[in-house]
């Protein structure tokens, strides 16, 4: 029996709490209804009372100053019985004569209570009228109180319906905002691809021109200038690659990387671009281990975290980039759910900025979540960082103190080998007089490619689009050994040009080139007839090596 009563009370309290009405602010409609109840019965005291587990809480009241009372008195009895409770004279009733609310404040002598029964048939409170003198109540007054109690229940349920609708609207608005943001990011990605293609067409002739000039101008001053030009052109190419990496989620080749070089490069960039009021320092362990990763993506991680640090210090501050080795044991791994036992590089980015509130720490890596003003952040920076770090088998932690600063720590698995990455010195692969068809709508790319080929003992014929290329090939079919074809051209695109050339000669070696950086973004597959893919911008050495490889592969077929 006791268990049954407990279950019933639990169900009643659940019904009460689902309306979220306890401890809410006064509302005029409830004040009007309780006033109407007092006037109907000519009673000095009237209350709309909700009975919780340990207290009675008054939503609206007339003639009494307190906001809540302990679980004593008449309303809890009315609620548990679920029936109208009328006591004309409390002192004349042995059950109630010694109640604390009869012998003390508010000195109840007359009580009439109507249970507030909601849709689940649970009594969650009462509408009651009280007097300090004995009295009677007629049937019309009881009916009026019942009618008022029904209005109160309707108002409670209407209040909940409005709350649910408001929550639903809010959720739909949030989803719509996320969709619009995602749509915007997709548009940015498309725009980025187009810009990347155009920029790579600009950078390709610069890189190849530099290498042609290096063979002509060998004095120290010229070599220095040309080296600066080459390095900056390559940096521009890397920046384009980073834009595409963000926009398209590209995954580059994994190589053995020394994090020290990335940090020093990043320091150089931010010292030139960040406000001078921000002091920048580095602290790198001397025998720092290597990591296996994509240098472009790790560069993006560093850049995003440094930009966040900059934004957290609008006036001034100190930004430190540090790196050191750490061996994670089982004890440490148990304290950090994403950590695994092993050797790691810890990359730390610390600032002395505004800090992050504790309640926001767990949300900052969510896509589209941002603490910045509307229009000043996409909410994708840290989620991108998280994705890259996890993709490298690592994890990231963050600690922050308001108005003191924030530290992000990126843990990347170390490569514990003494072998460092050997950069292969590319040698120019000269030709033997082979005819090469160069097809590109960019005059600068065509001209410098032709010059590079002819400077290395090839015969180059150029075409500005696919239609012209087909006409030239038809006239020189027996002479042309290979074709270098841009995939993005007006009139006739690269894919159509390649398909038609393959029908004319299935054995023709074809190198597809594009500023979209990866062949995965182009209509290239095993059946397309493409022998090799060369992303723009490319150097003369890369072009010559690729051309040498495809011509030899055709000869040995």
Coordinates of C-alpha atoms in Angstrom, one line a residue:
X1 CA 0.0 0.0 0.0
X2 CA 2.8 2.4 0.9
X3 CA 4.6 1.7 -2.4
X4 CA 1.3 2.4 -4.3
X5 CA 0.9 5.7 -2.5
X6 CA 4.6 6.6 -3.3
X7 CA 4.0 5.8 -7.0
X8 CA 0.9 8.0 -7.0
X9 CA 2.7 10.9 -5.4
X10 CA 5.6 10.5 -7.9
X11 CA 3.1 10.7 -10.8
X12 CA 1.4 13.7 -9.3
X13 CA 4.7 15.6 -8.8
X14 CA 5.8 14.7 -12.4
X15 CA 2.5 16.2 -13.7
X16 CA 3.1 19.3 -11.6
X17 CA 6.7 19.8 -12.7
X18 CA 5.9 19.3 -16.4
X19 CA 4.1 22.7 -16.4
X20 CA 7.1 24.6 -15.2
X21 CA 5.0 27.0 -13.1
X22 CA 6.6 26.8 -9.7
X23 CA 8.6 29.9 -8.8
X24 CA 7.4 31.9 -11.8
X25 CA 6.7 35.6 -11.8
X26 CA 3.2 36.9 -11.1
X27 CA 0.8 36.9 -14.1
X28 CA -2.2 39.1 -14.4
X29 CA -4.6 36.4 -15.6
X30 CA -4.0 34.3 -12.4
X31 CA -4.3 37.5 -10.2
X32 CA -7.6 38.3 -11.8
X33 CA -9.0 34.7 -11.3
X34 CA -8.0 34.6 -7.6
X35 CA -9.6 38.1 -7.1
X36 CA -12.7 36.8 -8.8
X37 CA -12.8 33.8 -6.4
X38 CA -12.5 36.0 -3.3
X39 CA -15.3 38.4 -4.6
X40 CA -17.6 35.5 -5.4
X41 CA -17.4 34.1 -1.9
X42 CA -16.9 37.4 -0.1
X43 CA -13.8 35.9 1.5
X44 CA -10.9 37.9 2.8
X45 CA -8.3 35.3 1.7
X46 CA -8.1 33.4 -1.7
X47 CA -5.1 31.5 -3.0
X48 CA -4.1 29.6 -6.2
X49 CA -1.8 27.1 -4.5
X50 CA 0.5 24.5 -6.1
X51 CA 1.5 21.6 -3.7
X52 CA 5.1 20.5 -4.3
X53 CA 6.9 17.6 -2.4
X54 CA 8.1 19.8 0.5
X55 CA 6.1 23.0 0.2
X56 CA 3.0 24.8 -0.9
X57 CA 3.7 27.6 -3.4
X58 CA 1.2 30.4 -4.1
X59 CA 1.0 31.5 -7.8
X60 CA -1.6 34.2 -7.0
X61 CA -3.2 35.3 -3.7
X62 CA -5.5 37.8 -2.0
X63 CA -5.3 38.7 1.7
X64 CA -2.1 37.0 2.6
X65 CA 1.5 38.1 2.4
X66 CA 3.6 34.9 2.4
X67 CA 4.6 33.2 -0.9
X68 CA 4.8 29.7 0.3
X69 CA 4.1 27.4 3.3
X70 CA 5.2 24.0 4.6
X71 CA 3.2 20.9 3.8
X72 CA 0.6 21.5 6.6
X73 CA -3.0 22.5 6.5
X74 CA -5.9 21.9 4.3
X75 CA -4.7 22.2 0.7
X76 CA -2.5 19.1 0.8
X77 CA -5.5 17.1 2.1
X78 CA -7.7 18.5 -0.7
X79 CA -5.0 17.6 -3.3
X80 CA -4.5 14.0 -2.1
X81 CA -8.2 13.4 -1.9
X82 CA -8.8 15.0 -5.3
X83 CA -12.2 16.2 -4.2
X84 CA -13.8 19.5 -3.1
X85 CA -13.0 20.1 0.6
X86 CA -15.3 22.4 2.6
X87 CA -14.9 23.0 6.4
X88 CA -17.4 25.5 7.8
X89 CA -15.8 25.6 11.2
X90 CA -12.3 24.2 11.8
X91 CA -12.5 24.3 15.6
X92 CA -15.7 22.2 15.5
X93 CA -14.0 19.5 13.5
X94 CA -11.7 17.2 15.6
X95 CA -9.6 16.3 12.5
X96 CA -8.6 19.9 12.0
X97 CA -9.0 21.7 15.3
X98 CA -5.3 21.4 16.3
X99 CA -3.8 22.1 12.9
X100 CA -1.0 24.7 13.0
X101 CA -2.8 26.9 10.5
X102 CA -5.9 26.9 12.8
X103 CA -4.1 27.6 16.1
X104 CA -1.6 30.0 14.5
X105 CA -1.3 32.2 11.4
X106 CA -3.4 32.6 9.3
X107 CA -6.0 31.3 12.0
X108 CA -8.2 29.5 9.6
X109 CA -11.8 29.0 10.8
X110 CA -13.4 28.5 7.4
X111 CA -11.9 26.7 4.4
X112 CA -13.2 25.8 0.9
X113 CA -10.8 24.1 -1.5
X114 CA -11.2 23.0 -5.2
X115 CA -8.5 20.7 -6.5
X116 CA -6.8 21.8 -9.8
X117 CA -7.0 18.6 -11.8
X118 CA -5.0 18.6 -15.1
X119 CA -5.4 16.4 -18.2
X120 CA -3.6 13.4 -16.7
X121 CA -6.2 13.3 -13.9
X122 CA -3.6 14.5 -11.4
X123 CA -4.4 17.1 -8.7
X124 CA -1.4 19.5 -8.8
X125 CA -2.8 22.2 -6.5
X126 CA -5.9 24.0 -5.3
X127 CA -8.1 27.1 -5.6
X128 CA -9.1 27.9 -2.1
X129 CA -11.0 30.6 -0.2
X130 CA -10.4 31.2 3.6
X131 CA -11.9 33.2 6.4
X132 CA -11.0 33.8 10.0
X133 CA -14.5 33.3 11.2
X134 CA -16.9 30.3 10.8
X135 CA -19.3 30.5 7.8
X136 CA -21.3 28.6 5.2
X137 CA -21.0 28.5 1.4
X138 CA -23.9 27.9 -0.9
X139 CA -24.1 25.7 -4.0
X140 CA -23.9 28.6 -6.4
X141 CA -20.7 29.7 -4.9
X142 CA -19.3 26.2 -5.0
X143 CA -20.2 26.0 -8.7
X144 CA -18.6 29.4 -9.3
X145 CA -15.4 28.2 -7.7
X146 CA -15.4 25.0 -9.8
X147 CA -15.8 27.1 -12.9
X148 CA -12.9 29.4 -11.9
X149 CA -10.8 26.3 -11.2
X150 CA -11.4 25.0 -14.7
X151 CA -10.3 28.4 -16.1
X152 CA -7.2 28.2 -14.0
X153 CA -6.4 24.7 -15.4
X154 CA -7.1 25.9 -18.9
X155 CA -4.7 28.8 -18.4
X156 CA -2.0 26.5 -17.0
X157 CA -2.3 24.2 -20.1
X158 CA -2.5 27.1 -22.5
X159 CA 0.7 28.5 -20.8
X160 CA 2.5 25.2 -21.4
X161 CA 1.2 25.0 -25.1
X162 CA 2.6 28.5 -25.7
X163 CA 5.9 27.5 -24.1
X164 CA 6.1 24.3 -26.3
X165 CA 5.3 26.3 -29.4
X166 CA 7.9 29.0 -28.6
X167 CA 10.5 26.2 -28.0
X168 CA 9.6 24.6 -31.3
X169 CA 9.9 27.9 -33.1
X170 CA 13.2 28.5 -31.5
X171 CA 14.5 25.1 -32.6
X172 CA 13.3 25.6 -36.1
X173 CA 14.9 29.0 -36.2
X174 CA 18.2 27.4 -35.0
X175 CA 18.0 24.7 -37.7
X176 CA 17.2 27.3 -40.3
X177 CA 20.1 29.4 -39.3
X178 CA 22.4 26.3 -39.4
X179 CA 21.1 25.4 -42.8
X180 CA 21.6 29.0 -44.1
X181 CA 25.2 29.0 -42.6
X182 CA 25.9 25.6 -44.2
X183 CA 24.5 26.9 -47.5
X184 CA 26.6 30.0 -47.3
X185 CA 29.7 27.8 -46.6
X186 CA 28.9 25.7 -49.6
X187 CA 28.7 28.8 -51.7
X188 CA 32.0 30.0 -50.3
X189 CA 33.5 26.6 -51.2
X190 CA 32.3 27.0 -54.8
X191 CA 33.7 30.5 -54.9
X192 CA 37.0 29.4 -53.4
X193 CA 37.4 26.7 -56.1
X194 CA 36.9 29.2 -58.8
X195 CA 39.3 31.7 -57.3
X196 CA 41.8 29.0 -56.7
X197 CA 41.7 28.0 -60.3
X198 CA 42.3 31.5 -61.5
X199 CA 45.1 32.2 -58.9
X200 CA 46.9 29.0 -59.8
X201 CA 46.8 30.0 -63.5
X202 CA 48.5 33.2 -62.4
X203 CA 51.1 31.4 -60.3
X204 CA 52.0 28.7 -62.8
X205 CA 53.8 30.9 -65.3
X206 CA 55.6 32.8 -62.5
X207 CA 57.1 29.6 -61.1
X208 CA 58.2 28.3 -64.5
X209 CA 59.5 31.7 -65.5
X210 CA 61.6 31.9 -62.4
X211 CA 63.2 28.5 -63.1
X212 CA 64.0 29.6 -66.7
X213 CA 65.6 32.8 -65.5
X214 CA 67.6 30.9 -62.9
X215 CA 69.4 29.1 -65.6
X216 CA 70.2 32.4 -67.4
X217 CA 71.1 34.7 -64.5
X218 CA 73.5 33.0 -62.2
X219 CA 75.1 36.0 -60.4
X220 CA 74.5 36.2 -56.6
X221 CA 72.2 39.2 -56.7
X222 CA 70.0 37.8 -59.4
X223 CA 69.9 34.4 -57.7
X224 CA 68.7 36.0 -54.4
X225 CA 66.0 38.0 -56.1
X226 CA 64.8 35.0 -58.1
X227 CA 64.8 32.8 -55.0
X228 CA 62.7 35.3 -53.1
X229 CA 60.3 35.4 -56.1
X230 CA 60.1 31.6 -56.2
X231 CA 59.6 31.2 -52.4
X232 CA 56.8 33.8 -52.4
X233 CA 55.1 32.2 -55.5
X234 CA 55.2 28.8 -53.7
X235 CA 53.8 30.4 -50.5
X236 CA 51.0 31.8 -52.6
X237 CA 50.3 28.3 -54.0
X238 CA 50.2 27.0 -50.4
X239 CA 47.7 29.6 -49.4
X240 CA 45.5 28.6 -52.3
X241 CA 45.8 25.0 -51.2
X242 CA 44.7 26.1 -47.6
X243 CA 41.6 27.8 -49.0
X244 CA 40.7 24.7 -50.8
X245 CA 41.5 22.5 -47.8
X246 CA 39.0 24.5 -45.8
X247 CA 36.3 24.8 -48.5
X248 CA 36.5 21.2 -49.7
X249 CA 37.8 19.3 -46.8
X250 CA 40.8 18.0 -48.8
X251 CA 43.2 15.7 -47.2
X252 CA 46.8 16.1 -48.3
X253 CA 49.7 13.7 -48.4
X254 CA 51.1 12.7 -45.0
X255 CA 54.8 13.3 -44.6
X256 CA 57.2 13.4 -41.7
X257 CA 57.1 16.9 -40.3
X258 CA 59.2 18.9 -37.9
X259 CA 56.7 21.0 -36.0
X260 CA 59.4 23.5 -35.1
X261 CA 59.5 24.7 -38.7
X262 CA 55.7 25.3 -38.8
X263 CA 55.9 27.3 -35.5
X264 CA 58.7 29.5 -36.7
X265 CA 56.9 30.1 -40.0
X266 CA 53.7 30.9 -38.2
X267 CA 55.5 33.3 -35.9
X268 CA 56.9 35.1 -38.9
X269 CA 53.4 35.5 -40.4
X270 CA 51.6 36.7 -37.3
X271 CA 54.4 39.1 -36.4
X272 CA 53.8 40.8 -39.7
X273 CA 50.0 40.8 -39.6
X274 CA 48.9 40.9 -35.9
X275 CA 48.6 44.2 -34.0
X276 CA 51.9 45.4 -32.6
X277 CA 50.2 45.6 -29.1
X278 CA 50.3 41.7 -29.0
X279 CA 53.7 40.3 -27.9
X280 CA 54.5 37.0 -29.6
X281 CA 56.9 34.4 -28.3
X282 CA 57.8 30.8 -28.9
X283 CA 59.2 28.1 -26.7
X284 CA 60.3 24.9 -28.5
X285 CA 62.0 21.9 -26.9
X286 CA 65.5 21.4 -28.5
X287 CA 65.1 17.7 -29.3
X288 CA 61.5 17.9 -30.4
X289 CA 60.2 14.7 -32.0
X290 CA 58.7 14.5 -35.5
X291 CA 55.0 13.9 -36.5
X292 CA 53.5 12.3 -39.5
X293 CA 50.9 14.6 -41.1
X294 CA 49.7 17.1 -43.7
X295 CA 51.7 20.3 -43.2
X296 CA 49.0 22.4 -44.8
X297 CA 46.3 21.2 -42.4
X298 CA 48.6 21.5 -39.4
X299 CA 49.4 25.0 -40.6
X300 CA 45.6 25.7 -40.6
X301 CA 45.3 24.4 -37.0
X302 CA 48.0 26.8 -35.9
X303 CA 46.5 29.7 -37.8
X304 CA 43.0 29.2 -36.5
X305 CA 44.2 28.9 -32.9
X306 CA 46.4 32.0 -33.2
X307 CA 43.6 34.0 -34.8
X308 CA 41.3 33.1 -31.9
X309 CA 44.0 34.2 -29.5
X310 CA 44.3 37.5 -31.3
X311 CA 40.6 38.1 -31.2
X312 CA 40.6 37.4 -27.4
X313 CA 43.1 40.2 -26.9
X314 CA 41.4 43.3 -28.6
X315 CA 43.6 45.8 -26.8
X316 CA 46.9 44.1 -25.9
X317 CA 48.3 40.8 -24.6
X318 CA 50.9 38.0 -24.9
X319 CA 50.6 35.1 -27.4
X320 CA 52.9 32.2 -26.8
X321 CA 53.3 29.2 -29.1
X322 CA 55.2 26.3 -27.5
X323 CA 56.0 22.7 -28.3
X324 CA 57.5 19.8 -26.2
X325 CA 57.6 16.0 -26.1
X326 CA 55.4 14.0 -23.7
X327 CA 55.0 10.3 -23.0
X328 CA 51.4 9.5 -22.1
X329 CA 51.0 6.6 -19.7
X330 CA 47.9 4.7 -18.6
X331 CA 47.3 7.0 -15.7
X332 CA 47.2 10.1 -17.9
X333 CA 45.1 8.2 -20.5
X334 CA 42.5 7.4 -17.9
X335 CA 42.1 11.0 -17.0
X336 CA 41.6 12.1 -20.7
X337 CA 39.1 10.0 -22.5
X338 CA 40.6 10.7 -26.0
X339 CA 44.2 10.1 -25.0
X340 CA 46.0 6.8 -25.8
X341 CA 49.2 5.5 -24.3
X342 CA 52.2 6.6 -26.4
X343 CA 54.6 9.4 -27.4
X344 CA 53.2 12.7 -28.4
X345 CA 54.2 16.2 -29.4
X346 CA 52.2 18.8 -27.4
X347 CA 51.6 22.1 -29.3
X348 CA 50.4 24.8 -26.9
X349 CA 48.9 28.2 -27.9
X350 CA 48.4 30.4 -24.9
X351 CA 47.0 34.0 -24.7
X352 CA 46.3 36.5 -21.9
X353 CA 42.9 37.5 -23.3
X354 CA 39.3 37.6 -22.2
X355 CA 39.0 33.8 -21.4
X356 CA 36.0 31.5 -22.0
X357 CA 33.1 30.9 -19.6
X358 CA 33.1 27.4 -18.0
X359 CA 29.6 26.7 -19.4
X360 CA 30.8 27.4 -23.0
X361 CA 34.0 25.3 -22.9
X362 CA 32.2 22.1 -23.9
X363 CA 30.5 23.8 -26.8
X364 CA 33.2 25.7 -28.5
X365 CA 34.1 22.8 -30.8
X366 CA 30.5 22.4 -32.0
X367 CA 30.0 23.3 -35.7
X368 CA 28.5 26.7 -36.1
X369 CA 28.8 27.6 -32.4
X370 CA 30.6 30.9 -31.9
X371 CA 31.0 33.4 -29.1
X372 CA 31.8 36.2 -31.5
X373 CA 29.3 38.8 -32.7
X374 CA 27.0 37.9 -35.6
X375 CA 28.8 38.2 -38.9
X376 CA 32.3 38.0 -37.2
X377 CA 32.6 34.3 -37.0
X378 CA 31.3 31.2 -38.8
X379 CA 31.6 28.9 -35.9
X380 CA 33.6 26.5 -38.0
X381 CA 37.2 27.4 -37.0
X382 CA 37.5 25.2 -33.9
X383 CA 35.3 22.4 -35.3
X384 CA 37.7 22.3 -38.3
X385 CA 40.7 22.3 -35.9
X386 CA 39.1 19.4 -34.0
X387 CA 38.5 17.4 -37.2
X388 CA 42.1 17.9 -38.4
X389 CA 43.6 16.9 -35.0
X390 CA 41.4 13.8 -34.8
X391 CA 42.2 13.0 -38.4
X392 CA 45.9 13.0 -37.3
X393 CA 45.2 10.6 -34.5
X394 CA 45.5 13.3 -31.8
X395 CA 43.3 15.1 -29.4
X396 CA 42.9 18.7 -28.1
X397 CA 42.3 20.2 -24.6
X398 CA 41.5 23.7 -23.5
X399 CA 41.8 25.5 -20.2
X400 CA 40.6 29.0 -19.5
X401 CA 40.2 31.6 -16.7
X402 CA 38.0 34.6 -17.3
X403 CA 39.9 37.8 -17.9
X404 CA 43.2 35.9 -17.5
X405 CA 43.5 33.9 -20.7
X406 CA 43.2 30.6 -22.5
X407 CA 45.5 27.7 -23.4
X408 CA 44.8 25.2 -26.2
X409 CA 46.9 22.1 -26.2
X410 CA 47.1 20.0 -29.4
X411 CA 48.5 16.4 -28.8
X412 CA 49.9 14.8 -32.0
X413 CA 51.3 11.3 -32.1
X414 CA 55.1 11.4 -32.5
X415 CA 57.2 9.6 -35.0
X416 CA 60.1 8.2 -33.0
X417 CA 62.6 7.7 -35.8
X418 CA 66.0 9.2 -36.4
X419 CA 65.3 9.4 -40.1
X420 CA 64.4 12.8 -41.3
X421 CA 62.5 13.5 -44.4
X422 CA 64.8 13.6 -47.4
X423 CA 63.7 16.1 -50.1
X424 CA 64.4 14.6 -53.5
X425 CA 66.2 17.1 -55.7
X426 CA 64.4 17.1 -58.9
X427 CA 66.5 17.0 -62.0
X428 CA 65.3 18.5 -65.3
X429 CA 64.3 15.6 -67.5
X430 CA 65.1 16.8 -71.0
X431 CA 63.4 15.5 -74.1
X432 CA 64.6 14.0 -77.3
X433 CA 62.8 16.3 -79.7
X434 CA 59.3 14.9 -79.0
X435 CA 56.3 17.0 -80.1
X436 CA 54.1 18.1 -77.2
X437 CA 50.6 19.6 -77.6
X438 CA 49.9 22.3 -75.0
X439 CA 46.2 23.2 -74.5
X440 CA 45.3 26.0 -72.2
X441 CA 43.1 29.1 -72.4
X442 CA 45.5 31.2 -70.3
X443 CA 48.1 32.8 -72.7
X444 CA 50.7 33.2 -69.9
X445 CA 50.5 29.6 -69.0
X446 CA 50.7 28.5 -72.7
X447 CA 53.6 30.7 -73.4
X448 CA 55.8 29.8 -70.4
X449 CA 55.0 26.1 -70.8
X450 CA 56.0 26.2 -74.4
X451 CA 59.2 28.1 -73.4
X452 CA 60.1 25.6 -70.7
X453 CA 59.5 22.6 -73.0
X454 CA 61.6 24.1 -75.9
X455 CA 64.3 25.0 -73.4
X456 CA 64.6 21.3 -72.5
X457 CA 64.7 19.9 -76.0
X458 CA 60.9 19.4 -76.7
X459 CA 58.9 20.7 -79.6
X460 CA 55.8 22.5 -78.3
X461 CA 52.7 23.3 -80.2
X462 CA 50.0 25.3 -78.4
X463 CA 46.2 25.6 -78.6
X464 CA 43.9 28.0 -76.8
X465 CA 40.9 25.7 -76.5
X466 CA 39.7 22.1 -77.2
X467 CA 38.5 22.7 -80.7
X468 CA 41.8 24.3 -81.9
X469 CA 43.6 21.4 -80.2
X470 CA 41.6 18.8 -82.1
X471 CA 42.4 20.5 -85.4
X472 CA 46.1 20.7 -84.6
X473 CA 46.3 17.1 -83.6
X474 CA 44.4 15.9 -86.7
X475 CA 47.1 17.6 -88.8
X476 CA 50.1 16.3 -86.7
X477 CA 48.8 13.0 -85.4
X478 CA 51.9 11.1 -86.3
X479 CA 54.3 13.6 -84.7
X480 CA 52.7 14.4 -81.3
X481 CA 53.9 12.2 -78.5
X482 CA 51.9 13.7 -75.6
X483 CA 49.3 16.4 -74.8
X484 CA 49.2 18.7 -71.7
X485 CA 45.5 19.8 -71.3
X486 CA 43.9 22.2 -68.9
X487 CA 40.6 20.8 -67.6
X488 CA 38.8 24.1 -67.2
X489 CA 38.4 25.8 -70.6
X490 CA 35.6 27.6 -72.4
X491 CA 34.1 26.4 -75.7
X492 CA 35.3 22.8 -75.2
X493 CA 36.4 21.7 -71.7
X494 CA 39.3 19.4 -71.0
X495 CA 37.3 16.3 -70.4
X496 CA 35.6 16.5 -73.8
X497 CA 38.9 17.3 -75.5
X498 CA 40.6 14.3 -73.9
X499 CA 37.7 12.0 -74.8
X500 CA 37.8 13.1 -78.4
X501 CA 41.6 12.8 -78.6
X502 CA 41.4 9.3 -77.1
X503 CA 39.0 8.2 -79.9
X504 CA 41.5 9.6 -82.4
X505 CA 44.5 7.8 -80.8
X506 CA 43.9 5.6 -77.7
X507 CA 47.7 5.4 -77.1
X508 CA 48.2 9.2 -76.8
X509 CA 49.8 10.1 -73.4
X510 CA 47.8 12.9 -71.7
X511 CA 48.6 15.0 -68.7
X512 CA 45.6 16.7 -67.2
X513 CA 46.3 20.0 -65.4
X514 CA 44.0 22.1 -63.3
X515 CA 44.0 24.8 -60.6
X516 CA 41.5 22.8 -58.6
X517 CA 44.5 21.1 -57.0
X518 CA 43.2 17.5 -56.8
X519 CA 42.1 15.0 -59.5
X520 CA 39.2 14.0 -57.1
X521 CA 37.5 17.3 -57.9
X522 CA 37.6 16.7 -61.7
X523 CA 35.8 14.2 -64.0
X524 CA 39.0 12.0 -64.1
X525 CA 38.9 8.2 -63.7
X526 CA 40.5 5.1 -65.0
X527 CA 38.4 5.2 -68.2
X528 CA 39.0 8.9 -68.9
X529 CA 42.2 8.3 -70.8
X530 CA 44.3 10.6 -68.5
X531 CA 47.8 9.2 -68.0
X532 CA 48.8 11.7 -65.2
X533 CA 47.4 14.6 -63.3
X534 CA 49.4 17.8 -62.5
X535 CA 48.0 20.4 -60.1
X536 CA 48.6 24.1 -60.8
X537 CA 50.7 25.8 -60.1
X538 CA 53.6 23.5 -61.0
X539 CA 57.3 24.1 -61.5
X540 CA 59.2 23.4 -64.7
X541 CA 60.9 20.5 -62.9
X542 CA 57.6 19.0 -62.0
X543 CA 56.3 19.4 -65.5
X544 CA 59.4 17.9 -67.1
X545 CA 59.5 14.9 -64.6
X546 CA 55.8 14.1 -65.2
X547 CA 56.2 14.4 -69.0
X548 CA 59.3 12.2 -68.9
X549 CA 57.4 9.6 -66.9
X550 CA 54.3 9.4 -69.1
X551 CA 56.2 9.3 -72.4
X552 CA 58.4 6.4 -71.1
X553 CA 55.3 4.6 -69.9
X554 CA 53.8 4.8 -73.3
X555 CA 57.0 3.6 -75.0
X556 CA 57.2 0.6 -72.7
X557 CA 53.5 -0.4 -73.1

